[in-house]
Coordinates of C-alpha atoms in Angstrom, one line a residue:
M25 CA 31.0 86.4 77.3
Q26 CA 32.9 84.7 80.0
T27 CA 35.0 82.4 77.8
T28 CA 36.9 82.5 74.5
S29 CA 38.0 79.9 72.0
R30 CA 41.3 81.7 71.1
V31 CA 44.4 82.2 73.3
L32 CA 47.9 83.5 72.9
M33 CA 50.9 81.6 74.3
V34 CA 54.7 82.3 74.4
R35 CA 57.0 79.4 73.5
P36 CA 60.0 79.4 75.9
C37 CA 63.6 79.6 74.8
R38 CA 65.4 80.2 78.2
F39 CA 62.8 79.1 80.8
G40 CA 64.0 78.6 84.3
F41 CA 63.7 79.5 88.0
N42 CA 63.3 83.3 88.3
P43 CA 65.1 84.8 91.3
D44 CA 63.4 88.2 90.6
T45 CA 60.0 86.7 91.6
A46 CA 60.9 84.1 94.2
A47 CA 60.5 86.4 97.2
S48 CA 56.7 86.7 96.7
N49 CA 56.0 83.3 95.0
A50 CA 56.3 80.5 97.5
Y51 CA 55.4 77.9 94.8
Q52 CA 58.7 78.3 92.9
Q53 CA 61.4 75.6 93.4
A54 CA 64.8 75.6 91.8
V55 CA 65.1 71.9 91.0
L56 CA 66.8 71.7 87.6
E57 CA 69.8 73.4 86.0
P58 CA 69.0 75.8 83.1
A59 CA 69.5 73.6 80.1
A60 CA 67.4 70.7 81.5
A61 CA 64.7 73.1 82.7
Q62 CA 64.4 74.6 79.2
A63 CA 64.3 71.3 77.4
A64 CA 61.6 69.9 79.7
A65 CA 59.6 73.1 79.6
L66 CA 59.7 73.2 75.9
A67 CA 58.4 69.6 75.6
E68 CA 55.6 70.4 78.1
F69 CA 54.7 73.6 76.2
D70 CA 54.5 72.0 72.8
A71 CA 52.4 69.1 74.1
Y72 CA 50.1 71.6 75.8
V73 CA 49.6 73.6 72.6
G74 CA 48.9 70.4 70.7
L75 CA 46.3 69.2 73.3
L76 CA 44.4 72.6 73.2
R77 CA 44.3 72.4 69.4
Q78 CA 43.1 68.8 69.5
H79 CA 40.2 70.1 71.5
G80 CA 39.3 72.8 69.0
V81 CA 40.9 75.9 70.7
T82 CA 42.7 78.4 68.4
V83 CA 46.2 78.9 69.8
D84 CA 48.5 81.8 68.5
V85 CA 52.1 81.0 69.4
F86 CA 54.9 83.5 69.7
D87 CA 58.5 82.4 70.2
D88 CA 60.4 83.9 73.1
T89 CA 63.6 85.7 72.3
A90 CA 67.0 84.8 73.8
E91 CA 67.7 88.4 74.7
P92 CA 66.6 90.0 76.9
H93 CA 66.4 87.0 79.2
T94 CA 62.8 86.6 80.5
P95 CA 62.6 83.3 82.3
D96 CA 58.8 83.8 83.0
S97 CA 57.8 84.9 79.5
I98 CA 55.8 81.6 79.3
F99 CA 53.2 83.4 81.5
P100 CA 51.9 86.2 79.2
N101 CA 48.6 86.8 80.9
N102 CA 50.3 88.9 83.5
W103 CA 51.4 91.7 81.2
F104 CA 48.4 92.2 79.0
S105 CA 44.6 91.5 78.8
T106 CA 42.1 91.9 76.0
H107 CA 38.4 92.7 76.2
T108 CA 35.3 92.5 73.9
D109 CA 35.0 96.3 73.8
G110 CA 38.2 96.5 71.9
S111 CA 40.4 97.5 74.8
L112 CA 43.9 96.2 75.3
Y113 CA 45.6 96.8 78.7
L114 CA 49.3 96.6 79.6
Y115 CA 50.1 96.0 83.3
P116 CA 52.7 97.0 85.9
M117 CA 54.9 94.1 87.0
E118 CA 56.7 93.6 90.3
G119 CA 59.6 91.5 88.9
V120 CA 62.2 93.7 87.1
N121 CA 63.0 91.1 84.5
R122 CA 59.3 90.4 84.0
R123 CA 58.8 94.0 82.8
L124 CA 60.9 93.0 79.8
E125 CA 58.2 90.5 78.7
R126 CA 56.0 93.4 77.3
R127 CA 56.8 93.1 73.6
V128 CA 56.2 95.6 70.9
D129 CA 55.8 93.0 68.2
I130 CA 53.0 91.2 70.1
V131 CA 51.2 94.5 70.7
A132 CA 51.6 95.3 67.0
W133 CA 50.3 91.9 66.0
L134 CA 47.3 92.3 68.3
R135 CA 46.6 95.8 66.8
G136 CA 47.0 94.5 63.3
T137 CA 44.9 91.3 63.7
F138 CA 42.1 92.7 65.9
D139 CA 40.0 95.8 66.2
V140 CA 41.9 97.4 69.1
R141 CA 40.0 100.6 69.9
R142 CA 41.8 101.5 73.0
L143 CA 45.3 100.7 74.3
V144 CA 45.8 101.5 78.0
D145 CA 49.3 101.3 79.4
L146 CA 49.2 101.0 83.2
S147 CA 52.9 100.1 83.5
P148 CA 54.1 103.6 84.6
A149 CA 52.8 102.6 88.1
E150 CA 56.0 100.5 88.4
R151 CA 58.0 103.7 88.9
H152 CA 56.0 104.2 92.1
G153 CA 56.2 100.7 93.4
R154 CA 52.6 99.8 92.6
Y155 CA 51.7 96.7 90.6
L156 CA 48.7 94.9 89.1
E157 CA 49.7 91.8 87.2
G158 CA 46.9 91.3 84.8
T159 CA 44.7 88.3 85.0
G160 CA 47.1 86.8 87.6
S161 CA 46.2 89.5 90.0
M162 CA 42.6 89.7 89.0
V163 CA 40.1 86.9 88.3
L164 CA 37.4 88.5 86.0
D165 CA 33.8 87.6 85.9
R166 CA 33.3 89.2 82.5
T167 CA 29.5 88.4 82.5
H168 CA 28.8 90.2 85.7
R169 CA 31.5 92.8 85.3
R170 CA 33.2 91.9 88.5
I171 CA 36.9 91.6 89.6
Y172 CA 38.0 89.2 92.3
A173 CA 41.4 90.1 93.7
A174 CA 43.6 88.9 96.5
L175 CA 45.7 91.8 97.6
S176 CA 49.5 91.2 97.8
S177 CA 52.8 92.8 96.9
R178 CA 51.8 92.2 93.2
T179 CA 48.2 93.4 93.5
H180 CA 47.9 96.9 94.9
H181 CA 44.6 98.3 95.9
E182 CA 45.0 101.7 94.2
E183 CA 45.9 100.2 90.8
L184 CA 43.0 97.8 91.2
R185 CA 40.7 100.6 91.9
Q186 CA 41.9 102.6 88.9
F187 CA 41.6 99.7 86.5
A188 CA 38.1 98.9 87.7
S189 CA 37.0 102.5 87.2
R190 CA 38.4 102.5 83.6
I191 CA 36.8 99.3 82.6
G192 CA 33.5 99.7 84.5
Y193 CA 33.8 96.7 86.8
Q194 CA 33.0 96.3 90.5
V195 CA 35.7 94.9 92.9
T196 CA 35.6 92.2 95.5
A197 CA 39.0 92.4 97.2
F198 CA 40.3 90.3 100.1
T199 CA 43.5 89.0 101.6
A200 CA 44.5 85.3 101.1
T201 CA 47.3 83.5 102.8
D202 CA 48.9 80.0 102.6
A203 CA 49.3 77.7 105.6
A204 CA 52.5 79.6 106.7
G205 CA 50.6 82.9 106.7
R206 CA 52.3 84.2 103.5
P207 CA 50.1 86.2 101.1
I208 CA 49.2 84.2 98.0
Y209 CA 50.9 86.1 95.3
H210 CA 48.2 85.8 92.6
T211 CA 44.4 85.5 92.8
N212 CA 44.3 83.0 90.0
V213 CA 46.3 80.5 92.1
L214 CA 43.4 80.1 94.5
M215 CA 40.3 80.7 92.4
C216 CA 38.8 80.5 88.9
V217 CA 35.4 81.8 87.8
G218 CA 33.5 80.0 85.0
P219 CA 30.1 80.9 83.4
T220 CA 28.0 79.1 86.1
W221 CA 30.6 78.0 88.6
A222 CA 33.6 79.1 90.7
V223 CA 36.5 77.2 92.2
V224 CA 37.9 79.0 95.3
C225 CA 39.9 78.3 98.4
L226 CA 37.8 79.9 101.0
E227 CA 39.9 78.7 103.9
A228 CA 42.8 80.9 102.6
V229 CA 40.7 84.0 103.4
A230 CA 41.3 84.3 107.2
D231 CA 39.1 87.3 107.8
A232 CA 35.6 86.0 108.4
E233 CA 33.8 89.1 106.9
E234 CA 35.9 89.0 103.7
R235 CA 35.4 85.3 103.4
H236 CA 31.6 85.7 103.8
A237 CA 31.5 88.6 101.4
L238 CA 33.4 86.5 98.8
Q239 CA 31.2 83.5 99.2
Q240 CA 28.0 85.6 99.1
Q241 CA 29.0 87.5 96.0
L242 CA 29.7 84.3 94.1
A243 CA 26.4 82.9 95.2
A244 CA 24.5 86.1 94.3
D245 CA 25.9 85.9 90.8
G246 CA 24.6 82.3 90.4
K247 CA 27.9 80.4 90.7
E248 CA 28.1 76.9 92.0
V249 CA 30.9 77.2 94.5
I250 CA 33.4 74.4 94.6
A251 CA 35.7 74.8 97.6
L252 CA 39.4 73.9 97.5
S253 CA 41.7 73.2 100.4
R254 CA 45.0 74.9 101.0
E255 CA 46.7 71.6 100.2
Q256 CA 45.0 71.5 96.8
V257 CA 46.1 75.1 96.1
V258 CA 49.7 74.0 96.7
A259 CA 49.1 71.6 93.7
L260 CA 47.9 74.6 91.7
A261 CA 44.4 73.2 91.6
G262 CA 42.9 76.7 91.6
N263 CA 44.9 77.6 88.5
M264 CA 42.2 76.6 86.0
L265 CA 40.7 78.4 83.0
A266 CA 37.3 78.0 81.4
L267 CA 37.3 78.1 77.5
H268 CA 35.1 76.9 74.7
N269 CA 36.1 75.3 71.4
A270 CA 35.2 76.3 67.8
A271 CA 32.0 74.3 68.1
G272 CA 31.0 76.2 71.2
E273 CA 31.5 73.3 73.6
P274 CA 32.6 74.3 77.1
L275 CA 36.1 73.3 78.2
L276 CA 37.9 73.5 81.5
V277 CA 41.7 73.5 81.4
L278 CA 43.6 72.3 84.5
S279 CA 46.9 70.4 84.8
Q280 CA 47.3 66.7 85.5
R281 CA 48.8 67.6 88.8
A282 CA 45.8 69.8 89.7
H283 CA 43.4 67.1 88.6
A284 CA 45.1 64.5 90.7
A285 CA 44.7 66.7 93.8
L286 CA 41.0 67.0 93.4
T287 CA 38.5 64.6 95.0
P288 CA 36.3 62.4 92.8
T289 CA 33.3 64.6 93.8
Q290 CA 35.1 67.8 92.8
C291 CA 36.0 66.2 89.5
Q292 CA 32.4 65.2 88.8
Q293 CA 31.2 68.7 89.7
L294 CA 33.7 70.3 87.3
A295 CA 33.0 67.8 84.5
A296 CA 29.3 68.7 84.7
H297 CA 30.2 72.1 83.4
G298 CA 32.5 71.1 80.5
R299 CA 35.0 68.7 79.2
L300 CA 38.2 68.6 81.3
V301 CA 41.5 69.2 79.4
T302 CA 44.5 68.1 81.5
P303 CA 48.0 68.9 80.1
A304 CA 51.0 67.7 82.1
I305 CA 53.4 70.6 82.9
P306 CA 55.2 69.5 86.1
V307 CA 58.5 71.3 85.4
I308 CA 56.8 74.5 84.5
E309 CA 54.7 74.4 87.6
T310 CA 57.6 73.6 89.9
L311 CA 60.2 76.0 88.6
G312 CA 57.8 78.8 87.5
G313 CA 55.4 78.6 90.4
G314 CA 52.5 79.1 87.9
G315 CA 50.2 76.8 86.1
V316 CA 48.1 76.1 83.0
R317 CA 46.0 79.2 83.4
C318 CA 49.0 81.5 83.7
M319 CA 50.2 80.3 80.3
L320 CA 47.1 81.4 78.5
A321 CA 46.4 85.0 77.5
E322 CA 42.8 85.1 76.4
L323 CA 41.9 86.9 73.2
F324 CA 38.5 88.6 73.4
L325 CA 39.1 91.4 70.9
P326 CA 36.9 91.7 67.9
E327 CA 38.7 90.7 64.7
H328 CA 39.5 92.7 61.6
P329 CA 38.1 91.3 58.4
V330 CA 41.7 90.6 57.2
A331 CA 44.6 89.9 59.5
P332 CA 48.2 90.7 58.4
A333 CA 50.6 87.9 58.6
S334 CA 53.8 89.9 59.1
F335 CA 53.7 89.8 62.9
T336 CA 52.7 86.2 63.5
R337 CA 55.2 83.7 64.9
R338 CA 53.4 80.4 64.7
Y339 CA 55.0 77.1 64.5

């Protein structure tokens, strides 16, 4: 199954510009002082959660904690991922303060609520300067068991290879850069894979052979390829996520900013594959350098018959 109807989100309490990640994330901009940033991000977050729930998506919300300070905790998909075989993976993070986002209580809640058959902690790779930041570093085609990955300081080839070997996926790796020639820090900034379609910025892949291989692989797996420009990637138009709701209806989540950057033709192409859900998160996008997809940790684990309530932090 490529999509889920249930996600986990982390509600911010000290959101802001993160200097620990700015060197590799060219999309971050420090435009607000901390109190204003937190207030704006909190309002955007709550509205986003409400919009998802209105469209029939189950959202499990955990509140961030004031200490330790984790300004990027709003992006939980980077530190863990879940899978239908009952596996739960924890990932090595480049930003030192981002490593503090891995929370024992969230892992405990996952293990208590779902049938977690295997917990794999890859975070020790941090000690060796190697990183793989979850479904930011990797865009997963779960149906075809394939990983798409743009290599960068946050996505190391050896960690990618080891993860793929553990989970039994094949890898399509490439190098992608922005207009200034800087590596794009996360794969999910420039591409998204849905059940029958893919959005990707092919022009960001400078190497002709890598670009051709990427395009051919998507086509071979039956994806309608919708090409983005580098300018659209700057608007985080590639940072989308396909979901479905409780009724099984397909949804595609992208921000209002991303939607505005698309052409009418692209919007029509995407709408043919599912209902578009467009939250407004301009402060989170600008200060955090991440988008709507980064805020969603997909929950694919099989459920236990009865889930304990002691670890939940819903509002």
